[in-house]
Amino acid sequence: MDTDKEEFLREFGADYGYPNGPKTIDEIRATEFKRLDGLVYLDHAGATLYSELQMEAVFKDLATSVYGNPHSQSDYSSTTCGIMKEARQQVLDYFNASPKDYKCIFTSGATAALKLVGEAFPWSHQSSFMYTMENHNSVLGIREYALGQGAAAFAIDIEETLHHVASRSTVVPVRVSQHQIQRRSEARFLEKEPTGDTYNLFAFPSECNFSGLRFNLDLVKIIKEDSERILEGSPICNGRWMVLIDAAKGCSTNPLDLSKHPADFVVVSFYKLFGYPTGLGALIARNDAAKLLKKAYFSGGTVAASIADIDFVKRREEVEELFEDGTTSFLSIASIRHGFKILNSLTISSISQHTASLTMYVRKTLLALIHDNGASVCTVYGSDSLKVSCHEWGPIVSFNLRRPDGSWFGYREVEKLASLSGIQLRTGCFCNPGACAKYLGLSHSDLLSNVEAGHVCWDDYDVVNGKPTGAVRVSFGYMSTYEDAKKFIDFVRGSFVSLPNQIGCGYHFRERSIPFPDKGFMAILVMLIPYMSHHSYSRVELILPKFLIGMKHLLGCTYNSKAFCVFWVPEGSGSRLLAGSFYLNSITIYPIKSCAGFSTESWPLSNTGIGHCLRYDREWILKSLTGEILTQKKVPEMCLIGTSIDLHQGILFVESPRCKERLQISLESESYNGSGEEICIRGQRYEGQGYNNEVNSWFSHALGQPCCLLRCSMSTSYYLNKSGSVGMCRDGQSRLNFSNEAQFLLISKESVSDLNNRISSNAKKGSSGVPVEVSPMRFRPNLVISGGEPYAEDGWRNLKIGDNYFTSLGGCNRCQMINLVNKAGQVKKSNEPLATLASYRRVKGQILFGLLLRYEIGDGVEQEPESLLQVGQKIHPNSF
């Protein structure tokens, strides 16, 4: 056992690992979660994992039992009804709710349960819907029902005095801070206003799914019995208050006791408890509260009698039967007993202690991380100090990471790198906009400006105007281990913590620097100019050796990673680095976006009138019948489709191992079927021309899914640009065919060779698996060059190939697509080469490799309608 684990066990050993349970945590992982070998799963707040033992019991049950429709009268249907009755009782027992007081209504999930309450609640013009800021969107959606019926709606913040475990007194005193009251037009509701009692609804989560904060359940009694005091001064405090608790997250480790905290409604999702089944939840409703719900729709199973041709229906009186529309998911309901068996065998108190120990360990360790300059690395949300009882927090740690200069690492960068390290976590706002804005300090103005900037849920806009738009979240389940937590902490340290360089006075990221030789090498100091700011030099290669410290006064500047960089090269090779010989090694054309390309010795550049491109390069795309553009990211089998073009015959040839015949498509326009449609890809619009059914059927068979082929019209595409500035793609001045960022991508053979050496070195050190040899073609380049030093292309402002001029648009941001490889007709995925590239080519959230280019017309050079690129042509960097 290593010393770190020994230290962890000294502090948390009494709570960690189920020491008094039927199995230890190591035994649980070895026998019930074998599929997690080599993986770290830390998104249990999103969905916890099912046990293999649990699923074996489910499969055995389904394989040996016959369950009929519970709305029938057969023996097998009676069996199903009996199982469902037992399942309802298990749910009530889990929350210590008496069937005399509560009913369990099965739904398709917690969201469906919340929707049911919102739809059926007796809203009136005098009603109010009050909710804490820390609520899931599925709770906020109830607001639409309230406002639609003329009720008021408002959010509240709970004072800090609430966040203590209630033990020394019967009820903890609280105060609330009320946000603005929302109300829609009132006049149209007054005429049909019902008479009688006024009912209000207050909603809060038992545990915030953003911060992990556990709310004091005394709120139930406080709101129901003392609402006038805590809402003192508010015009909205009349009528009877009912309380809804969203327990979907909190009940997995800390189920509420409804005998002590008699909420009117509680919602739960079973996959959050024990992983399976999904698509099943429950609404636990007090009997008196359920009777107030008014349901308009009726369905099979919810009526005792109805007549088809007159307005007559008699509804069932039992609460469960009244609200469970149609046939329930009875096989899923029959499966939950096997999940409860797992939880009951470990006991909830032991699960809570186990997950709390991991949570506190990670929380404390993250807060203690500092950069070499003393700056804090991590901001943990909901934890202002380490002097916090772990029992006030669920097994969640949400945070963001800062660079040494105080700027933020984007949470998407953290997520992408974690995925490469085999770590599954969650980023964003977790469908909890109120908590997100509250903990991140985002004002209404910030939120609206983020939306105007294009930010929506699940996108890559992780930092806008210098502020994070979301956070990183790790969460633990009953099967999580110390090793999971330790690997995550090591990942953060290794990828985001700046430490002093052991060699000089420069800076590097641990295990991410390039080793520098002691002798036989010379240093070349290169001043950086603004155009280089987006290259990798700002990330790793910026080192100030000791011998340069004394030269600072001669250089006329102090050390600044943006001011200069040092290249270490073999003695005598400095001239090669600064003025080496480079040649065009290969040319590759990719006619159909995301499909395989073909190499050629020479190829024409076509002048479209608004830019040059390799003729026919990425001029076609495949589109699903639902309108989705198909790429290898979602359809890896696209790399198996081969292409070639015969310019003399004017034919595009396409072949696939799934198709016997090679497809031939004429390059002339008469091959179209006459249909055209507008397509938008990454901020650019195109007019696409379609093909006949024979062509579309061929591609559908090749990919195993219905799709159609479209060709970019040469004359009608234009760049989407709301503000007049360049948008998502780099080449905003040229028509891009169907490429993403630029019309040309250049890769250096020397850079690829250096990458392969690093991959091999990592494999020998044991930090990765079997070494792989990466071909330049893995990066789907148009142009492969040879000569010079690795990564010399990073510093090129422009280049000349033959008589053709190109401007550098910067490095190409790589994604998981380069990890796909075709092996004997099978598409395989690994972590390489992206994992190794991430270790030394990371710049502000991007992993850069290769150079994006735009064609330019040289000064004094007459614009030709067509020019040619040829293998062997010499390349002249920074030539204009």
CSV table of N, CA, C and O in Angstrom, one decimal, residues 726-800:
chain,number,residue,atom,x,y,z
A,726,VAL,N,-14.9,37.8,-38.5
A,726,VAL,CA,-14.8,36.3,-38.8
A,726,VAL,C,-15.4,35.5,-37.7
A,726,VAL,O,-15.3,35.8,-36.5
A,727,GLY,N,-16.2,34.5,-38.1
A,727,GLY,CA,-16.9,33.7,-37.1
A,727,GLY,C,-16.1,32.5,-36.7
A,727,GLY,O,-15.0,32.6,-36.5
A,728,MET,N,-16.8,31.3,-36.7
A,728,MET,CA,-16.2,30.1,-36.1
A,728,MET,C,-15.0,29.6,-37.0
A,728,MET,O,-14.1,29.1,-36.5
A,729,CYS,N,-15.2,29.7,-38.3
A,729,CYS,CA,-14.1,29.2,-39.1
A,729,CYS,C,-13.0,30.2,-39.3
A,729,CYS,O,-13.2,31.4,-39.2
A,730,ARG,N,-11.7,29.7,-39.4
A,730,ARG,CA,-10.6,30.7,-39.5
A,730,ARG,C,-10.6,31.4,-40.8
A,730,ARG,O,-10.2,32.6,-40.9
A,731,ASP,N,-10.9,30.7,-41.9
A,731,ASP,CA,-10.8,31.3,-43.2
A,731,ASP,C,-12.1,32.0,-43.6
A,731,ASP,O,-12.9,31.5,-44.3
A,732,GLY,N,-12.3,33.2,-43.1
A,732,GLY,CA,-13.6,33.9,-43.3
A,732,GLY,C,-13.6,34.7,-44.6
A,732,GLY,O,-14.6,35.2,-45.0
A,733,GLN,N,-12.5,34.7,-45.3
A,733,GLN,CA,-12.4,35.4,-46.6
A,733,GLN,C,-12.6,34.6,-47.8
A,733,GLN,O,-12.8,35.1,-48.9
A,734,SER,N,-12.6,33.2,-47.7
A,734,SER,CA,-12.7,32.4,-48.8
A,734,SER,C,-13.9,31.4,-48.7
A,734,SER,O,-14.3,31.1,-47.6
A,735,ARG,N,-14.3,30.9,-49.8
A,735,ARG,CA,-15.3,29.9,-49.8
A,735,ARG,C,-14.6,28.6,-49.5
A,735,ARG,O,-13.6,28.3,-50.0
A,736,LEU,N,-15.2,27.8,-48.5
A,736,LEU,CA,-14.4,26.7,-47.9
A,736,LEU,C,-14.9,25.3,-48.4
A,736,LEU,O,-14.4,24.3,-47.9
A,737,ASN,N,-15.7,25.2,-49.5
A,737,ASN,CA,-16.3,24.0,-49.7
A,737,ASN,C,-16.9,23.4,-48.4
A,737,ASN,O,-17.5,24.2,-47.7
A,738,PHE,N,-16.7,22.1,-48.1
A,738,PHE,CA,-17.3,21.6,-46.9
A,738,PHE,C,-16.2,21.4,-45.8
A,738,PHE,O,-16.4,20.5,-44.9
A,739,SER,N,-15.1,22.1,-45.9
A,739,SER,CA,-14.1,22.0,-44.8
A,739,SER,C,-14.5,22.8,-43.6
A,739,SER,O,-15.4,23.6,-43.7
A,740,ASN,N,-13.9,22.5,-42.5
A,740,ASN,CA,-14.3,23.1,-41.2
A,740,ASN,C,-13.7,24.5,-41.0
A,740,ASN,O,-14.5,25.4,-40.8
A,741,GLU,N,-12.4,24.6,-41.0
A,741,GLU,CA,-11.8,25.8,-40.6
A,741,GLU,C,-11.0,26.5,-41.7
A,741,GLU,O,-10.8,27.7,-41.7
A,742,ALA,N,-10.4,25.7,-42.6
A,742,ALA,CA,-9.6,26.3,-43.7
A,742,ALA,C,-9.6,25.3,-44.9
A,742,ALA,O,-9.8,24.1,-44.7
A,743,GLN,N,-9.2,25.8,-46.0
A,743,GLN,CA,-9.2,25.0,-47.2
A,743,GLN,C,-8.0,24.1,-47.3
A,743,GLN,O,-8.1,23.1,-48.0
A,744,PHE,N,-6.9,24.4,-46.6
A,744,PHE,CA,-5.7,23.6,-46.7
A,744,PHE,C,-5.2,23.3,-45.3
A,744,PHE,O,-5.2,24.1,-44.4
A,745,LEU,N,-4.8,22.0,-45.1
A,745,LEU,CA,-4.1,21.6,-43.9
A,745,LEU,C,-2.8,21.0,-44.2
A,745,LEU,O,-2.7,20.1,-45.0
A,746,LEU,N,-1.7,21.6,-43.6
A,746,LEU,CA,-0.3,21.1,-43.8
A,746,LEU,C,0.2,20.4,-42.6
A,746,LEU,O,0.0,20.8,-41.4
A,747,ILE,N,0.9,19.3,-42.8
A,747,ILE,CA,1.5,18.5,-41.7
A,747,ILE,C,2.9,18.2,-42.1
A,747,ILE,O,3.3,18.0,-43.2
A,748,SER,N,3.8,18.3,-41.1
A,748,SER,CA,5.2,18.0,-41.3
A,748,SER,C,5.5,16.6,-40.9
A,748,SER,O,5.2,16.1,-39.8
A,749,LYS,N,6.3,15.9,-41.8
A,749,LYS,CA,6.7,14.5,-41.5
A,749,LYS,C,7.6,14.5,-40.2
A,749,LYS,O,7.6,13.6,-39.4
A,750,GLU,N,8.5,15.5,-40.1
A,750,GLU,CA,9.4,15.6,-38.9
A,750,GLU,C,8.6,15.8,-37.7
A,750,GLU,O,8.9,15.2,-36.6
A,751,SER,N,7.5,16.6,-37.7
A,751,SER,CA,6.7,16.7,-36.5
A,751,SER,C,6.0,15.4,-36.1
A,751,SER,O,5.9,15.1,-35.0
A,752,VAL,N,5.5,14.7,-37.2
A,752,VAL,CA,4.9,13.4,-36.9
A,752,VAL,C,5.9,12.4,-36.3
A,752,VAL,O,5.6,11.6,-35.4
A,753,SER,N,7.1,12.5,-36.8
A,753,SER,CA,8.2,11.6,-36.3
A,753,SER,C,8.5,11.8,-34.9
A,753,SER,O,8.6,10.9,-34.1
A,754,ASP,N,8.5,13.1,-34.5
A,754,ASP,CA,8.7,13.5,-33.1
A,754,ASP,C,7.6,13.0,-32.2
A,754,ASP,O,7.8,12.5,-31.1
A,755,LEU,N,6.4,13.2,-32.8
A,755,LEU,CA,5.2,12.7,-32.0
A,755,LEU,C,5.3,11.2,-31.8
A,755,LEU,O,5.0,10.7,-30.7
A,756,ASN,N,5.7,10.4,-32.8
A,756,ASN,CA,5.8,9.0,-32.6
A,756,ASN,C,6.9,8.6,-31.6
A,756,ASN,O,6.7,7.6,-30.8
A,757,ASN,N,7.9,9.4,-31.6
A,757,ASN,CA,9.0,9.1,-30.5
A,757,ASN,C,8.4,9.3,-29.2
A,757,ASN,O,8.7,8.6,-28.2
A,758,ARG,N,7.6,10.3,-29.0
A,758,ARG,CA,7.0,10.6,-27.7
A,758,ARG,C,6.0,9.5,-27.3
A,758,ARG,O,5.9,9.1,-26.1
A,759,ILE,N,5.2,9.1,-28.3
A,759,ILE,CA,4.2,8.0,-28.0
A,759,ILE,C,5.0,6.7,-27.6
A,759,ILE,O,4.6,6.1,-26.6
A,760,SER,N,6.1,6.4,-28.3
A,760,SER,CA,6.9,5.2,-27.9
A,760,SER,C,7.5,5.4,-26.5
A,760,SER,O,7.5,4.4,-25.7
A,761,SER,N,8.0,6.6,-26.2
A,761,SER,CA,8.6,6.8,-24.9
A,761,SER,C,7.6,6.7,-23.8
A,761,SER,O,7.8,6.1,-22.8
A,762,ASN,N,6.3,7.2,-24.0
A,762,ASN,CA,5.3,7.1,-23.0
A,762,ASN,C,4.9,5.6,-22.8
A,762,ASN,O,4.7,5.2,-21.7
A,763,ALA,N,4.9,4.8,-23.9
A,763,ALA,CA,4.6,3.4,-23.7
A,763,ALA,C,5.6,2.7,-22.9
A,763,ALA,O,5.3,1.8,-22.1
A,764,LYS,N,6.9,3.0,-23.1
A,764,LYS,CA,8.0,2.4,-22.4
A,764,LYS,C,7.9,2.8,-20.9
A,764,LYS,O,8.3,2.0,-20.0
A,765,LYS,N,7.5,4.0,-20.6
A,765,LYS,CA,7.4,4.5,-19.2
A,765,LYS,C,6.1,3.9,-18.6
A,765,LYS,O,5.9,4.1,-17.4
A,766,GLY,N,5.3,3.3,-19.3
A,766,GLY,CA,4.1,2.7,-18.8
A,766,GLY,C,2.9,3.6,-18.6
A,766,GLY,O,1.9,3.3,-18.1
A,767,SER,N,3.0,4.8,-19.2
A,767,SER,CA,1.9,5.8,-19.1
A,767,SER,C,0.9,5.6,-20.2
A,767,SER,O,-0.1,6.3,-20.2
A,768,SER,N,1.1,4.7,-21.1
A,768,SER,CA,0.1,4.4,-22.2
A,768,SER,C,0.3,2.9,-22.5
A,768,SER,O,1.2,2.2,-22.0
A,769,GLY,N,-0.6,2.4,-23.4
A,769,GLY,CA,-0.5,1.0,-23.8
A,769,GLY,C,0.5,0.7,-24.8
A,769,GLY,O,1.6,1.3,-24.8
A,770,VAL,N,0.2,-0.2,-25.6
A,770,VAL,CA,1.2,-0.7,-26.7
A,770,VAL,C,1.4,0.5,-27.6
A,770,VAL,O,0.5,1.2,-28.0
A,771,PRO,N,2.7,0.8,-27.9
A,771,PRO,CA,3.0,2.0,-28.8
A,771,PRO,C,2.4,1.8,-30.1
A,771,PRO,O,2.4,0.7,-30.7
A,772,VAL,N,1.9,2.9,-30.7
A,772,VAL,CA,1.4,2.9,-32.1
A,772,VAL,C,2.2,3.8,-32.9
A,772,VAL,O,2.7,4.8,-32.5
A,773,GLU,N,2.3,3.4,-34.2
A,773,GLU,CA,3.0,4.2,-35.2
A,773,GLU,C,1.9,5.0,-35.9
A,773,GLU,O,1.1,4.5,-36.6
A,774,VAL,N,2.0,6.3,-35.8
A,774,VAL,CA,1.0,7.2,-36.4
A,774,VAL,C,1.5,7.7,-37.7
A,774,VAL,O,2.6,8.2,-37.8
A,775,SER,N,0.7,7.5,-38.8
A,775,SER,CA,1.0,8.0,-40.1
A,775,SER,C,0.6,9.5,-40.2
A,775,SER,O,-0.4,9.9,-39.6
A,776,PRO,N,1.2,10.3,-41.0
A,776,PRO,CA,0.7,11.6,-41.3
A,776,PRO,C,-0.7,11.6,-41.8
A,776,PRO,O,-1.5,12.6,-41.5
A,777,MET,N,-1.1,10.6,-42.5
A,777,MET,CA,-2.5,10.5,-43.0
A,777,MET,C,-3.6,10.4,-41.9
A,777,MET,O,-4.7,10.7,-42.2
A,778,ARG,N,-3.1,10.1,-40.7
A,778,ARG,CA,-4.1,10.0,-39.6
A,778,ARG,C,-4.7,11.4,-39.3
A,778,ARG,O,-5.8,11.5,-38.8
A,779,PHE,N,-4.0,12.5,-39.7
A,779,PHE,CA,-4.5,13.8,-39.5
A,779,PHE,C,-5.2,14.4,-40.6
A,779,PHE,O,-5.6,15.6,-40.6
A,780,ARG,N,-5.5,13.6,-41.7
A,780,ARG,CA,-6.2,14.0,-42.9
A,780,ARG,C,-5.7,15.4,-43.5
A,780,ARG,O,-6.4,16.3,-43.7
A,781,PRO,N,-4.3,15.4,-43.7
A,781,PRO,CA,-3.8,16.6,-44.3
A,781,PRO,C,-4.0,16.7,-45.8
A,781,PRO,O,-4.1,15.6,-46.5
A,782,ASN,N,-4.0,17.9,-46.4
A,782,ASN,CA,-3.9,18.0,-47.8
A,782,ASN,C,-2.5,18.0,-48.3
A,782,ASN,O,-2.1,17.4,-49.3
A,783,LEU,N,-1.6,18.6,-47.5
A,783,LEU,CA,-0.2,18.8,-47.8
A,783,LEU,C,0.7,18.2,-46.7
A,783,LEU,O,0.5,18.6,-45.6
A,784,VAL,N,1.6,17.3,-47.1
A,784,VAL,CA,2.6,16.8,-46.2
A,784,VAL,C,4.0,17.3,-46.7
A,784,VAL,O,4.3,17.1,-47.8
A,785,ILE,N,4.7,17.9,-45.7
A,785,ILE,CA,6.0,18.4,-46.1
A,785,ILE,C,7.1,17.6,-45.4
A,785,ILE,O,6.9,16.9,-44.4
A,786,SER,N,8.3,17.7,-45.9
A,786,SER,CA,9.5,17.1,-45.3
A,786,SER,C,10.6,18.1,-45.2
A,786,SER,O,10.6,19.0,-46.0
A,787,GLY,N,11.5,17.9,-44.3
A,787,GLY,CA,12.7,18.7,-44.1
A,787,GLY,C,12.6,19.6,-42.9
A,787,GLY,O,11.5,19.8,-42.3
A,788,GLY,N,13.7,20.2,-42.4
A,788,GLY,CA,13.7,21.0,-41.3
A,788,GLY,C,13.5,20.3,-40.0
A,788,GLY,O,13.6,19.1,-39.9
A,789,GLU,N,13.3,21.1,-38.9
A,789,GLU,CA,13.1,20.6,-37.6
A,789,GLU,C,11.6,20.3,-37.3
A,789,GLU,O,10.8,20.9,-37.9
A,790,PRO,N,11.4,19.4,-36.3
A,790,PRO,CA,10.0,19.3,-35.9
A,790,PRO,C,9.4,20.6,-35.5
A,790,PRO,O,10.0,21.4,-34.8
A,791,TYR,N,8.1,20.8,-35.9
A,791,TYR,CA,7.3,22.0,-35.5
A,791,TYR,C,7.9,23.3,-36.0
A,791,TYR,O,7.5,24.4,-35.5
A,792,ALA,N,8.8,23.3,-36.9
A,792,ALA,CA,9.3,24.5,-37.5
A,792,ALA,C,8.1,25.3,-38.1
A,792,ALA,O,8.1,26.5,-38.1
A,793,GLU,N,7.1,24.6,-38.6
A,793,GLU,CA,6.0,25.2,-39.2
A,793,GLU,C,5.2,26.1,-38.3
A,793,GLU,O,4.4,26.9,-38.7
A,794,ASP,N,5.3,25.9,-37.0
A,794,ASP,CA,4.6,26.7,-36.0
A,794,ASP,C,4.9,28.2,-36.2
A,794,ASP,O,4.1,29.0,-35.9
A,795,GLY,N,6.1,28.5,-36.6
A,795,GLY,CA,6.5,29.9,-36.6
A,795,GLY,C,6.3,30.5,-38.0
A,795,GLY,O,6.8,31.6,-38.2
A,796,TRP,N,5.7,29.8,-38.9
A,796,TRP,CA,5.6,30.4,-40.3
A,796,TRP,C,4.4,31.4,-40.3
A,796,TRP,O,3.2,31.0,-40.0
A,797,ARG,N,4.6,32.6,-40.8
A,797,ARG,CA,3.5,33.5,-41.1
A,797,ARG,C,2.9,33.2,-42.4
A,797,ARG,O,1.7,33.4,-42.6
A,798,ASN,N,3.7,32.8,-43.4
A,798,ASN,CA,3.2,32.5,-44.7
A,798,ASN,C,4.2,31.5,-45.3
A,798,ASN,O,5.3,31.3,-44.8
A,799,LEU,N,4.0,31.1,-46.5
A,799,LEU,CA,4.9,30.2,-47.2
A,799,LEU,C,4.6,30.2,-48.7
A,799,LEU,O,3.4,30.6,-49.1
A,800,LYS,N,5.6,29.9,-49.5
A,800,LYS,CA,5.4,29.8,-50.9
A,800,LYS,C,5.7,28.4,-51.4
A,800,LYS,O,6.8,27.8,-51.0
